[in-house]
CSV table of C-alpha atoms in Angstrom, one decimal:
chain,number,residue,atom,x,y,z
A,56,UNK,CA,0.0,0.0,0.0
A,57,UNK,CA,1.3,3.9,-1.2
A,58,UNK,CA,2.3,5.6,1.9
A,59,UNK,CA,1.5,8.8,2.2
A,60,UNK,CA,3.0,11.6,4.1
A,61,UNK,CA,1.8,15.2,5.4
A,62,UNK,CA,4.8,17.6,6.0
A,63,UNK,CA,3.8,20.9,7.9
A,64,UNK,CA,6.2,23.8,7.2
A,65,UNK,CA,6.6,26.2,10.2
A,66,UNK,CA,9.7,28.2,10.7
A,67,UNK,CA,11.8,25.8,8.2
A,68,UNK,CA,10.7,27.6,4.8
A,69,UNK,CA,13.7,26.0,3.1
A,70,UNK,CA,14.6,23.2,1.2
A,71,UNK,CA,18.5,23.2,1.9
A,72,UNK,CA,19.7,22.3,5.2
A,73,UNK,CA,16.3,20.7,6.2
A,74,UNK,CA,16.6,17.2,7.7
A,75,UNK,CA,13.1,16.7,8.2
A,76,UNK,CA,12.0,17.8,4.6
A,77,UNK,CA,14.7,15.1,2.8
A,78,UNK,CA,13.4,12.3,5.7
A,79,UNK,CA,9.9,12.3,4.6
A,80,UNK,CA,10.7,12.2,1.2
A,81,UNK,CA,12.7,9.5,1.4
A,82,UNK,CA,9.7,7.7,3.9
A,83,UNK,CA,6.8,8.5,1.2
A,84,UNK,CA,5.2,7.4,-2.0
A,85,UNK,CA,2.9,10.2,-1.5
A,86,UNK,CA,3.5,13.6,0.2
A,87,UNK,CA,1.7,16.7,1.4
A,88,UNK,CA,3.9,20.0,1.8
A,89,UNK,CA,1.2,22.5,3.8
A,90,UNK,CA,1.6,25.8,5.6
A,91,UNK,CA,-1.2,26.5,8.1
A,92,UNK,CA,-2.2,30.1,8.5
A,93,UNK,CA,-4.5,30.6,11.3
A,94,UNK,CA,-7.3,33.3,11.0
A,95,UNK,CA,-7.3,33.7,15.0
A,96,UNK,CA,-3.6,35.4,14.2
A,97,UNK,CA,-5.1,38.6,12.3
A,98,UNK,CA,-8.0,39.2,15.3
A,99,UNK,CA,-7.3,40.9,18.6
A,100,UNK,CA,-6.2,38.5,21.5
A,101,UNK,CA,-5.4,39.4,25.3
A,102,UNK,CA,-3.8,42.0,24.8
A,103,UNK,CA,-5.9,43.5,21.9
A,104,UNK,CA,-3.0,42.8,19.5
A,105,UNK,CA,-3.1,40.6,17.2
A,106,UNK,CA,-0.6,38.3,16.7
A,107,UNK,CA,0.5,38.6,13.5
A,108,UNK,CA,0.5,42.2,12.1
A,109,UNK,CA,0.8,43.6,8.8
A,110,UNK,CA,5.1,43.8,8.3
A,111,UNK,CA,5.7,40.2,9.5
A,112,UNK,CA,2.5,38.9,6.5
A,113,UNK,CA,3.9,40.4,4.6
A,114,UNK,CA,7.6,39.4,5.0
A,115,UNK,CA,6.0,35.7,5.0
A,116,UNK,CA,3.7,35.9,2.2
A,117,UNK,CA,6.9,36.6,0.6
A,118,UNK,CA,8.4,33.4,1.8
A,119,UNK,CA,5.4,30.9,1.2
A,120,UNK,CA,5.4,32.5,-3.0
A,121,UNK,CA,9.0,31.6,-3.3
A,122,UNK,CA,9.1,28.5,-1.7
A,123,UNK,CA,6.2,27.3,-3.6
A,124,UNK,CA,7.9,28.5,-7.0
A,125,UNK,CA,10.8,26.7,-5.8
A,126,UNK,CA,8.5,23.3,-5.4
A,127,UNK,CA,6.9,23.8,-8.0
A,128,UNK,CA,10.2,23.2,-10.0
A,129,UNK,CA,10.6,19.8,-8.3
A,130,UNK,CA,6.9,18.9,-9.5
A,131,UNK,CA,5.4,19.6,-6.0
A,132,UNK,CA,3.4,22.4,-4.8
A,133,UNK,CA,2.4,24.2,-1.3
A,134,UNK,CA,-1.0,24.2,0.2
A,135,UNK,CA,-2.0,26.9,2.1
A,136,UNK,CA,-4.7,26.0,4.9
A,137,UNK,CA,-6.3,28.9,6.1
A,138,UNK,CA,-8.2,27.5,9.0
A,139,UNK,CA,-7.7,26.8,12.6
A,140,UNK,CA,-4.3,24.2,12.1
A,141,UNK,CA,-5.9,22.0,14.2
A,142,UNK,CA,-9.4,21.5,12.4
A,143,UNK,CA,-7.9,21.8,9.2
A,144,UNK,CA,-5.0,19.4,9.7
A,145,UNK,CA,-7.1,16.6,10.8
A,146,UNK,CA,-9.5,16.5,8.0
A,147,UNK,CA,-6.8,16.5,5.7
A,148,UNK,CA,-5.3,13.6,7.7
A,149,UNK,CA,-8.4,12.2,7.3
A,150,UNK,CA,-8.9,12.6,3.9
A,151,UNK,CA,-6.0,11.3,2.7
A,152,UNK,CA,-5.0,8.6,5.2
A,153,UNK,CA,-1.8,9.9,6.4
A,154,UNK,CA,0.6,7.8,8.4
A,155,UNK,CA,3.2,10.4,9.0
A,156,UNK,CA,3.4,13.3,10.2
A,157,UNK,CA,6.2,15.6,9.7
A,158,UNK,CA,6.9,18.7,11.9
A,159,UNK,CA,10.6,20.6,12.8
A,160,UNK,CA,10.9,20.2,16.4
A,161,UNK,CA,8.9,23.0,17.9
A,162,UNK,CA,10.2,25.5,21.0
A,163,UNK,CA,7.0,27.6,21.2
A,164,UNK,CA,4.1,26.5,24.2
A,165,UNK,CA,1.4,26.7,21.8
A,166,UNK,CA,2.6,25.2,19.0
A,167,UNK,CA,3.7,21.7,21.1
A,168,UNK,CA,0.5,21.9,21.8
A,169,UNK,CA,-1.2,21.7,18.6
A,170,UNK,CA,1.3,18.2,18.4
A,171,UNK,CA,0.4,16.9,21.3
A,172,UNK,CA,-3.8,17.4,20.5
A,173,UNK,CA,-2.7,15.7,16.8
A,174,UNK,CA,-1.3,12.7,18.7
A,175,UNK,CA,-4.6,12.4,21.1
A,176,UNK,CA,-6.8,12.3,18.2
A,177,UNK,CA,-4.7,10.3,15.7
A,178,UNK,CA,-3.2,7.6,18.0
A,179,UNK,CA,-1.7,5.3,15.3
A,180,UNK,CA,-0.6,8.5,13.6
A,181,UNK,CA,3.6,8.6,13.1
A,182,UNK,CA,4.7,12.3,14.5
A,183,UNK,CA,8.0,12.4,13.5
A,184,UNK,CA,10.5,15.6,14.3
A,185,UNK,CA,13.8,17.1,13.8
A,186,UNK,CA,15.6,19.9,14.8
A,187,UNK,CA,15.1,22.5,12.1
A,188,UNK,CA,15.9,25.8,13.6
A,189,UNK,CA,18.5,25.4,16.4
A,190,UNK,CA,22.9,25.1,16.0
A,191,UNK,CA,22.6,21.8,18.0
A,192,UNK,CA,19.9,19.0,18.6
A,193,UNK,CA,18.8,18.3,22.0
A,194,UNK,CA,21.3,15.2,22.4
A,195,UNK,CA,24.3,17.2,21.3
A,196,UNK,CA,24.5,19.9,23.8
A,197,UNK,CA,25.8,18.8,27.5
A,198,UNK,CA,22.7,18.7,29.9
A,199,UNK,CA,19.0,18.2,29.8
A,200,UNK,CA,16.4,21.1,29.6
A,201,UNK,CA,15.5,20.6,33.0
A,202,UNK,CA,18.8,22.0,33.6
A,203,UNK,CA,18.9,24.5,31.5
A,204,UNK,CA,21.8,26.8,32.9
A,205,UNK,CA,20.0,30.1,34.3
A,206,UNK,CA,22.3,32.4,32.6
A,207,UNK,CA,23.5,32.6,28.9
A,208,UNK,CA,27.4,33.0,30.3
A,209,UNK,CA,26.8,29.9,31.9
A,210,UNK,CA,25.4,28.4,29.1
A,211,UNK,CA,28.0,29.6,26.8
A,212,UNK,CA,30.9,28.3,28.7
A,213,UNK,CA,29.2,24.7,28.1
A,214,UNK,CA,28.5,25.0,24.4
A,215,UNK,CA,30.6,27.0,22.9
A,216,UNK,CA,33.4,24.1,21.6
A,217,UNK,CA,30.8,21.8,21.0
A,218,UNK,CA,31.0,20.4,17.4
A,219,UNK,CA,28.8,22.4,14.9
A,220,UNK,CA,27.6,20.1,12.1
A,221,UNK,CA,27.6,20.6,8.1
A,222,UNK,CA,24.5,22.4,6.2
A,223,UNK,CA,22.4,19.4,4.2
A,224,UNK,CA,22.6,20.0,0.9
A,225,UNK,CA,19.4,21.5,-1.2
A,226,UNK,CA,17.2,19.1,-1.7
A,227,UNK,CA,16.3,18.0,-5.7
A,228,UNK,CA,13.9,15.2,-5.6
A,229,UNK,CA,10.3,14.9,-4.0
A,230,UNK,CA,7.7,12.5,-4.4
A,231,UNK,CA,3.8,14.0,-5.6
A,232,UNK,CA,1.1,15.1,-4.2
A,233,UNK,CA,-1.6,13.0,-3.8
A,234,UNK,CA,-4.2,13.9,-6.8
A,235,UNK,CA,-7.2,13.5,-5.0
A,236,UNK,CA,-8.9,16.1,-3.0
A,237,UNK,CA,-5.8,18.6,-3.3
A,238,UNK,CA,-6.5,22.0,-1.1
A,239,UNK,CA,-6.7,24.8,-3.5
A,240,UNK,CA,-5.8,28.5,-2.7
A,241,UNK,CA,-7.7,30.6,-0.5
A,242,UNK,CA,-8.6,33.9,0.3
A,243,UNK,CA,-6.0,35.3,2.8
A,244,UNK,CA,-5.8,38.4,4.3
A,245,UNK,CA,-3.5,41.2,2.6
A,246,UNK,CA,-0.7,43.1,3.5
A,247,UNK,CA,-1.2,46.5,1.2
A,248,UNK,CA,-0.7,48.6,4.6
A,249,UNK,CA,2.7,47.0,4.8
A,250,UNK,CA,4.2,50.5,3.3
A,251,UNK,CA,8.0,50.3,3.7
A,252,UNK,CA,9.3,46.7,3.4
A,253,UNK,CA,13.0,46.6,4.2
A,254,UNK,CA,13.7,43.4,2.5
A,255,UNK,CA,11.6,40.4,0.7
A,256,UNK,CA,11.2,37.4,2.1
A,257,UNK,CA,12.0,33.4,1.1
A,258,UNK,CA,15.4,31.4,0.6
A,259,UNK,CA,16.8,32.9,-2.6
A,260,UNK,CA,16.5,36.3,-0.8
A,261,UNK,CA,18.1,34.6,2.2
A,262,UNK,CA,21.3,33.1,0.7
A,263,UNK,CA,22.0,36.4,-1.9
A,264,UNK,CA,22.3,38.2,1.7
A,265,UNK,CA,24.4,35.9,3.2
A,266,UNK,CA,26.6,35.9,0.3
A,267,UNK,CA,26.7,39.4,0.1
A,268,UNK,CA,27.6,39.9,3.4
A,269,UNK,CA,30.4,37.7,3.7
A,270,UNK,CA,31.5,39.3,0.3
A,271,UNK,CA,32.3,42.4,2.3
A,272,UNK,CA,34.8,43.3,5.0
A,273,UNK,CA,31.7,44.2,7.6
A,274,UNK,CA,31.8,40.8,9.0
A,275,UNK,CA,35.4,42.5,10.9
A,276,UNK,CA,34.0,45.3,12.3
A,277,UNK,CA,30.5,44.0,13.5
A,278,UNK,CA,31.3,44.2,17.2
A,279,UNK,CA,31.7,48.0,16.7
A,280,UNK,CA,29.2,48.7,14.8
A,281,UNK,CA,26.3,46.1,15.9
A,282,UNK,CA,24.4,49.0,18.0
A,283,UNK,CA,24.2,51.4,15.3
A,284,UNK,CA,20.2,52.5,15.2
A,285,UNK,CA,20.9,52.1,11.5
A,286,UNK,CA,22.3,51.4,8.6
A,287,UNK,CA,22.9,48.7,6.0
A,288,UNK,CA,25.2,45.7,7.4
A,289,UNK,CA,26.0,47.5,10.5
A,290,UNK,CA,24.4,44.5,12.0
A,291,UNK,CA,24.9,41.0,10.1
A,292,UNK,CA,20.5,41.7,9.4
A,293,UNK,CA,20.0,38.0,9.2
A,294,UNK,CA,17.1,37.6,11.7
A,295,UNK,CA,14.2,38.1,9.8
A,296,UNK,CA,14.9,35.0,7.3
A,297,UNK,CA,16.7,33.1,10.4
A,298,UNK,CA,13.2,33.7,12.0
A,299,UNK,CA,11.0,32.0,9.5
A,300,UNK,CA,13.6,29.3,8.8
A,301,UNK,CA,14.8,30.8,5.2
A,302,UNK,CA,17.7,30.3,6.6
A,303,UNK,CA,19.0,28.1,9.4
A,304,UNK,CA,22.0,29.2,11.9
A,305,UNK,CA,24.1,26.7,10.4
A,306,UNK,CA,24.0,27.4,7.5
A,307,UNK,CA,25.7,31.2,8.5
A,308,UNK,CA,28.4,29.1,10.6
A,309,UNK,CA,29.4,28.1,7.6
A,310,UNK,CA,29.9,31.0,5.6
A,311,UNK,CA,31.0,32.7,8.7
A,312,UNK,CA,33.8,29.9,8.9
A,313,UNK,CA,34.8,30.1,5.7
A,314,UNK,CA,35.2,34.3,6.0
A,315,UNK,CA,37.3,33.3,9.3
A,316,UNK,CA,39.3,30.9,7.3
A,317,UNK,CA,39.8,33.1,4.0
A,318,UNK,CA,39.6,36.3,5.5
A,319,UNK,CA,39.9,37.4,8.9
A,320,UNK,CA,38.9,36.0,12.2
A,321,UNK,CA,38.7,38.5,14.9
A,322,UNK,CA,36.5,39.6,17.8
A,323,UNK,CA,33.6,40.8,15.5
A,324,UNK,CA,33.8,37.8,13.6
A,325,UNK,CA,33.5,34.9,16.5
A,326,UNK,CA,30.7,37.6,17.9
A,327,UNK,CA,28.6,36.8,15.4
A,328,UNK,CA,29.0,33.3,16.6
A,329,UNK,CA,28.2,34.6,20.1
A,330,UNK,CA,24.9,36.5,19.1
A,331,UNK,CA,23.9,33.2,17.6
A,332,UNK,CA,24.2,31.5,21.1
A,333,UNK,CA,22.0,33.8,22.5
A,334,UNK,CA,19.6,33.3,20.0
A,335,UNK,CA,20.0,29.3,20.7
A,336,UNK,CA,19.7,30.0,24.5
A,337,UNK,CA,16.4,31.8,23.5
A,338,UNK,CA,15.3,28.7,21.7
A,339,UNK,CA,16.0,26.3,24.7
A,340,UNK,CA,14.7,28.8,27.2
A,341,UNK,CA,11.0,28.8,25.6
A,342,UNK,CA,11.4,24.8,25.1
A,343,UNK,CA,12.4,24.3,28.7
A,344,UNK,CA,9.9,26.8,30.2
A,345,UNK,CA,6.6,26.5,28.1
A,346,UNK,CA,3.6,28.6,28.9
A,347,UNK,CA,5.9,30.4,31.7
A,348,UNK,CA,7.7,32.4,28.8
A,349,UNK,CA,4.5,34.6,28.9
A,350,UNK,CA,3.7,34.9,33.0
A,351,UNK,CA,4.0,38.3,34.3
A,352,UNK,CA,6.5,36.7,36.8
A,353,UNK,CA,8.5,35.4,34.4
A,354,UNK,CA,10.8,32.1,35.4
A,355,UNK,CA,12.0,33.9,38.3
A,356,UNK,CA,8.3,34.2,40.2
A,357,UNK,CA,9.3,38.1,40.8
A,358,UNK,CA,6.1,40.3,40.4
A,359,UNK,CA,7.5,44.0,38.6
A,360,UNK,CA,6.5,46.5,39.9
A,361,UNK,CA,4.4,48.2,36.9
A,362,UNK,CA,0.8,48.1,35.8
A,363,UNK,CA,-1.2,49.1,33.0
A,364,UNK,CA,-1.8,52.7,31.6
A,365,UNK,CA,-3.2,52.8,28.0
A,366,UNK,CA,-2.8,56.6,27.4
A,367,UNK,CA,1.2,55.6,28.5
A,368,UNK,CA,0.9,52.5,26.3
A,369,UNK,CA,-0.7,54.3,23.6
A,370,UNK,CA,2.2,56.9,23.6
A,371,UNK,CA,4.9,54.5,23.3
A,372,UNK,CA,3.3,52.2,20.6
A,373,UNK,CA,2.7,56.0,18.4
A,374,UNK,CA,6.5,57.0,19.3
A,375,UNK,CA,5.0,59.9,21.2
A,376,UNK,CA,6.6,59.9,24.3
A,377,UNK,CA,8.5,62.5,26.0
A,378,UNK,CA,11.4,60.6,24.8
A,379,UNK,CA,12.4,62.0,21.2
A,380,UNK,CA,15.3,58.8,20.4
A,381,UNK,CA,12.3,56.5,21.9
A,382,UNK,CA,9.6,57.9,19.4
A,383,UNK,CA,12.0,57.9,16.7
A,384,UNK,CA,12.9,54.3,17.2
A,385,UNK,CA,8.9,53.3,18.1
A,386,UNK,CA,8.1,55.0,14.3
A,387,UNK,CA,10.7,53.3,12.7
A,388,UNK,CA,9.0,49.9,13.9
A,389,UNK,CA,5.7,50.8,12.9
A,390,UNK,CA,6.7,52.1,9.4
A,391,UNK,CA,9.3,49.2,8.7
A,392,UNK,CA,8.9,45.6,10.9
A,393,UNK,CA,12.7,46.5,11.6
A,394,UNK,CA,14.6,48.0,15.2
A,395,UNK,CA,17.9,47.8,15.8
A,396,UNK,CA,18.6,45.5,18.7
A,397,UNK,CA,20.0,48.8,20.5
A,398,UNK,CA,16.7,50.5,19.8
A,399,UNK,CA,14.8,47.1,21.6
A,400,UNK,CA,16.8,47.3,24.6
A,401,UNK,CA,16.3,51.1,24.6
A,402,UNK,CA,12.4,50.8,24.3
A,403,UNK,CA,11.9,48.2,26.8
A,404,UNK,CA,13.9,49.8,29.4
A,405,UNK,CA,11.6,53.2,29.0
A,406,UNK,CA,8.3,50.9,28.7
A,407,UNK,CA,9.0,49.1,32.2
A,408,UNK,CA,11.0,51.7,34.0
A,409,UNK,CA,9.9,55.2,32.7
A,410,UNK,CA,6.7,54.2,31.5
A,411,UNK,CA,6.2,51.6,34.8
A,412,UNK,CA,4.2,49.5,32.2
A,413,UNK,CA,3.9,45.6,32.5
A,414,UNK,CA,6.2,44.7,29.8
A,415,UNK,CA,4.1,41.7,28.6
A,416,UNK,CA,2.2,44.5,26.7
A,417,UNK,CA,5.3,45.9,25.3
A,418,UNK,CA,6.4,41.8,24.2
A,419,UNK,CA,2.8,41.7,21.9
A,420,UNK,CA,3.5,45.0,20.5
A,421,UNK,CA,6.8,43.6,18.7
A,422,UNK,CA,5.0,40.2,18.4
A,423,UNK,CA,2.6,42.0,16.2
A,424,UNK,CA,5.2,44.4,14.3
A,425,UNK,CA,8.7,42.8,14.0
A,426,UNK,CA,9.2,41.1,10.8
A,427,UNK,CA,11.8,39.0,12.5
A,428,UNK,CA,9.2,38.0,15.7
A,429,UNK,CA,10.9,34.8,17.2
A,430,UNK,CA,8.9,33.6,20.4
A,431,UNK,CA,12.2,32.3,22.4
A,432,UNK,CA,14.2,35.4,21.7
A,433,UNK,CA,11.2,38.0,21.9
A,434,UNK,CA,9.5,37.2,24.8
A,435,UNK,CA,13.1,35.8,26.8
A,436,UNK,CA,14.5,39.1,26.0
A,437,UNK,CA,11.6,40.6,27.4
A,438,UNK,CA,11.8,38.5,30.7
A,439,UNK,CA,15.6,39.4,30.7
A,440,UNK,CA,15.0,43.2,30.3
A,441,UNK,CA,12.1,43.3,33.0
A,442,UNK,CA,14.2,41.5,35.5
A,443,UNK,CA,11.8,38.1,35.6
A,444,UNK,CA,13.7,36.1,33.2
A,445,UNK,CA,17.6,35.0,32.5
A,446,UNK,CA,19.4,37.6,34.6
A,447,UNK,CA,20.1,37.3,38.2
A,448,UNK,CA,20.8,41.4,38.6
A,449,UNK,CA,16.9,42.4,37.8
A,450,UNK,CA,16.0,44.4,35.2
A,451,UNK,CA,18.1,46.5,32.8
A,452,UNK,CA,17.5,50.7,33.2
A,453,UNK,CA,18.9,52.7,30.8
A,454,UNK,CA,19.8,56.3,31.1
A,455,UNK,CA,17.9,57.3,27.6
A,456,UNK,CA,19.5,60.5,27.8
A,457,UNK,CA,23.0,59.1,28.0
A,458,UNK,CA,22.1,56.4,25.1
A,459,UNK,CA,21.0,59.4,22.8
A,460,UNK,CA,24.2,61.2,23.2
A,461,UNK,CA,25.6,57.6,22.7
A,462,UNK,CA,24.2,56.4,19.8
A,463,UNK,CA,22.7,59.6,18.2
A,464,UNK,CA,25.0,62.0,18.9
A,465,UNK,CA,23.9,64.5,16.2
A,466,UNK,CA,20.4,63.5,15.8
A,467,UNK,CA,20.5,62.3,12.4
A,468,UNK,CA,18.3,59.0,13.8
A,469,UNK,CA,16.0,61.0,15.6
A,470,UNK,CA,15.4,63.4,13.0
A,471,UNK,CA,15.3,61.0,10.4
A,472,UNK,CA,12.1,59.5,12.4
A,473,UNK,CA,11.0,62.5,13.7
A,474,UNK,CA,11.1,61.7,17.1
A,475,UNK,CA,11.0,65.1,18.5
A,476,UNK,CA,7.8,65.8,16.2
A,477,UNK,CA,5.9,65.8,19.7
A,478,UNK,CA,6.1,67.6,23.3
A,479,UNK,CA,5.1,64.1,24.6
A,480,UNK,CA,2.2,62.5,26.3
A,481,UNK,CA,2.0,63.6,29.8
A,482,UNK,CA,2.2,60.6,32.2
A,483,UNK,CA,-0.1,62.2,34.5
A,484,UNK,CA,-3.3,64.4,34.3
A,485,UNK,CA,-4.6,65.7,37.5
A,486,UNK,CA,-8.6,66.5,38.0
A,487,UNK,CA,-9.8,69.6,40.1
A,488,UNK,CA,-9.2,67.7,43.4
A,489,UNK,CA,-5.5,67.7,42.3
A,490,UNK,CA,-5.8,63.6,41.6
A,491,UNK,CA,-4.5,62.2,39.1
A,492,UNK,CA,-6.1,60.2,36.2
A,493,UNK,CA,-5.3,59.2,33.3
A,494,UNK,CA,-6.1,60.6,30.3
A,495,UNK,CA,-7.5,59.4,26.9
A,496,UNK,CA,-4.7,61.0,24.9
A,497,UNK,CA,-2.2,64.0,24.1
A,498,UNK,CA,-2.6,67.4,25.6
């Protein structure tokens, strides 16, 4: 009997380097390639954001289109179920008798749990998983993620000789689609207000960057110039294709390695390696702590001491603060999907310590805008920056004034933005008792 197989793309939109991908072809007669695209993503949710906002669609929409043209050379195509995954994936289970199901290993709390509710409905159903997305599988690094290390310097000191293995070639061969019943494009939601994409999305897009980084001599001086606010390969800019799996951290080891060994090796160059480890710690943080990533204690059980303003919130979300570097940064994000990882830091520190905000609000607002949203790294470096995550000193507070005359020394950023458009939302308004309140907007 033709086996058939159902492989569900998630943050692994390759077909080089991807395990999984060359497994079940080799497993099936027959094979499904989906992406599941959930509607409950473009509506409102706890914090009345939505989950997937208008910059990162786009950036994917971008991704699916080329990695079904790139299918579609191999006689295969993509199927795009617009449903909820876990309704949609079981009737097409059911529909076309799948025994396998093929998923990269997952590190969000959600997500596992969509496999787990797959497994309790199809119990002789194969669930087969690989690790996708991460610099080492779970059995190569030197403990189990029940203990995790609580800090990335400890965790670095463990991992950082560890053997890094080859990219998998591109795969060239995949067996059909089953004929019968085959899903057929729907109506999606667009991304027209998406007005100033940076870059496109998808692995051709992915590798001409990498090449073209490594074809210059910025690789050498990215220590120095990794918390410029802006500017083309001032950082290495890889994390929107690393964060829907265009590309996989291996596979920029490997060009990195081959700059080191033809080039230059330096500082810059093995920090690039480092900034990669934090990303991995991010990864085995979410893994490890599940549904904990998004507590308001965090992993540390520490309650912050902010609340919830929405004219505050507001103000930071629109970039009109009394903050001019913190507006300009806050525009940039709304009008791109893109802030420098100086500007993040920046941003959270004035949410949770100026703004005395809970910063869970502030970790949906980039969920929603950054084209390079990754759960482990987003909402871990939120933890990190509030003082309930990975860092036993509490949270991080910046001196914004002192990071302006830093980073922005002329202006040029802020202006560029026009963060100093605005005198600033007050933080207080005070009635005719003299109490304060808070008001609906700017005065």
């Amino acid at each position: 009997m033709a086996k058939t197989g159902l492989y569900l793309f998630t943050q692994d939109l390759r077909l080089s380097d991807n395990p999984l991908l060359l497994r079940a072809a080799q497993e099936n007669d027959y094979l499904l390639l989906v992406y599941a695209v959930d509607p409950n993503h473009f509506k409102p949710k706890a914090f009345s954001l939505k989950r997937l906002g208008q910059h990162r669609w786009r950036f994917l929409l971008d991704a699916l289109d080329e990695l079904n043209h790139r299918l579609r050379g191999l006689n295969q195509h993509l199927q795009l179920l617009f449903d909820q995954p876990l309704r949609g994936l079981s009737q097409l289970i059911d529909q076309h008798q799948v025994g396998s199901f093929y998923i990269s290993e997952q590190v969000g709390y959600y997500e596992n749990q969509l496999i787990k509710h797959l497994q309790a409905r199809f119990t002789d159903l194969s669930i087969q998983q690989l690790n996708t997305q991460r610099i080492w599988d779970l059995d190569e690094i030197p403990f189990s993620l029940s203990q995790l290390p609580g800090t990335f310097t400890q965790f670095r000191k463990q991992v950082e000789q560890l053997k890094i293995e080859s990219a998998f070639e591109p795969i060239t061969e995949l067996p059909p689609s089953p004929k019968q019943g085959s899903l057929g494009l729907q109506e999606l939601p667009n991304s027209s207000q998406a007005t100033q994409p940076l870059t496109t999305g998808g692995e051709v897009s992915a590798q001409a960057h990498l090449a073209e980084y490594f074809s210059t001599d910025q690789p050498s001086t990215y220590k120095q110039t990794r918390n410029a606010l802006q500017g083309r390969f001032q950082s290495t800019g890889f994390s929107p294709w690393l964060a829907q799996g265009c590309l996989s951290p291996r596979q920029i080891l490997q060009e990195l390695a081959n700059y080191e060994a033809s080039k230059k090796a330096n500082e810059s160059t093995y920090w690039i390696f480092f900034e990669l480890m934090w990303r991995e710690y991010f990864q085995l943080y979410a893994l490890t702590y599940g549904a904990r990533l998004f507590h308001f204690q965090g992993i540390q059980g520490r309650k912050p001491l902010t609340s919830f303003y929405p004219q505050r919130f507001k103000a930071w979300c629109e970039g009109e603060t009394q903050w001019p570097l913190i507006n300009a940064c806050m525009k940039q994000l709304k009008a791109t999907g893109w802030m420098s990882n100086r500007g993040r830091q920046l941003v959270a520190s004035c949410l949770v310590n100026e703004l005395q905000l809970d910063w869970r609000y502030g970790a949906a607002w980039f969920e929603q805008e950054l084209i390079d949203y990754d759960v482990g790294s987003n909402w871990g470096n939120w933890q990190y920056l509030a003082g309930v995550g990975a860092d036993p000193r509490g949270s991080r507070h910046f001196n914004l004034e002192k990071q302006a005359a830093l980073y922005d020394p002329d202006g040029d950023f802020t202006r560029l933005w026009q963060g100093d458009a605005t005198s600033g939302v007050p933080l207080y308004s005070v009635d005719a008792a003299d109490w304060p309140f808070l008001s609906s907007g700017s005065e």
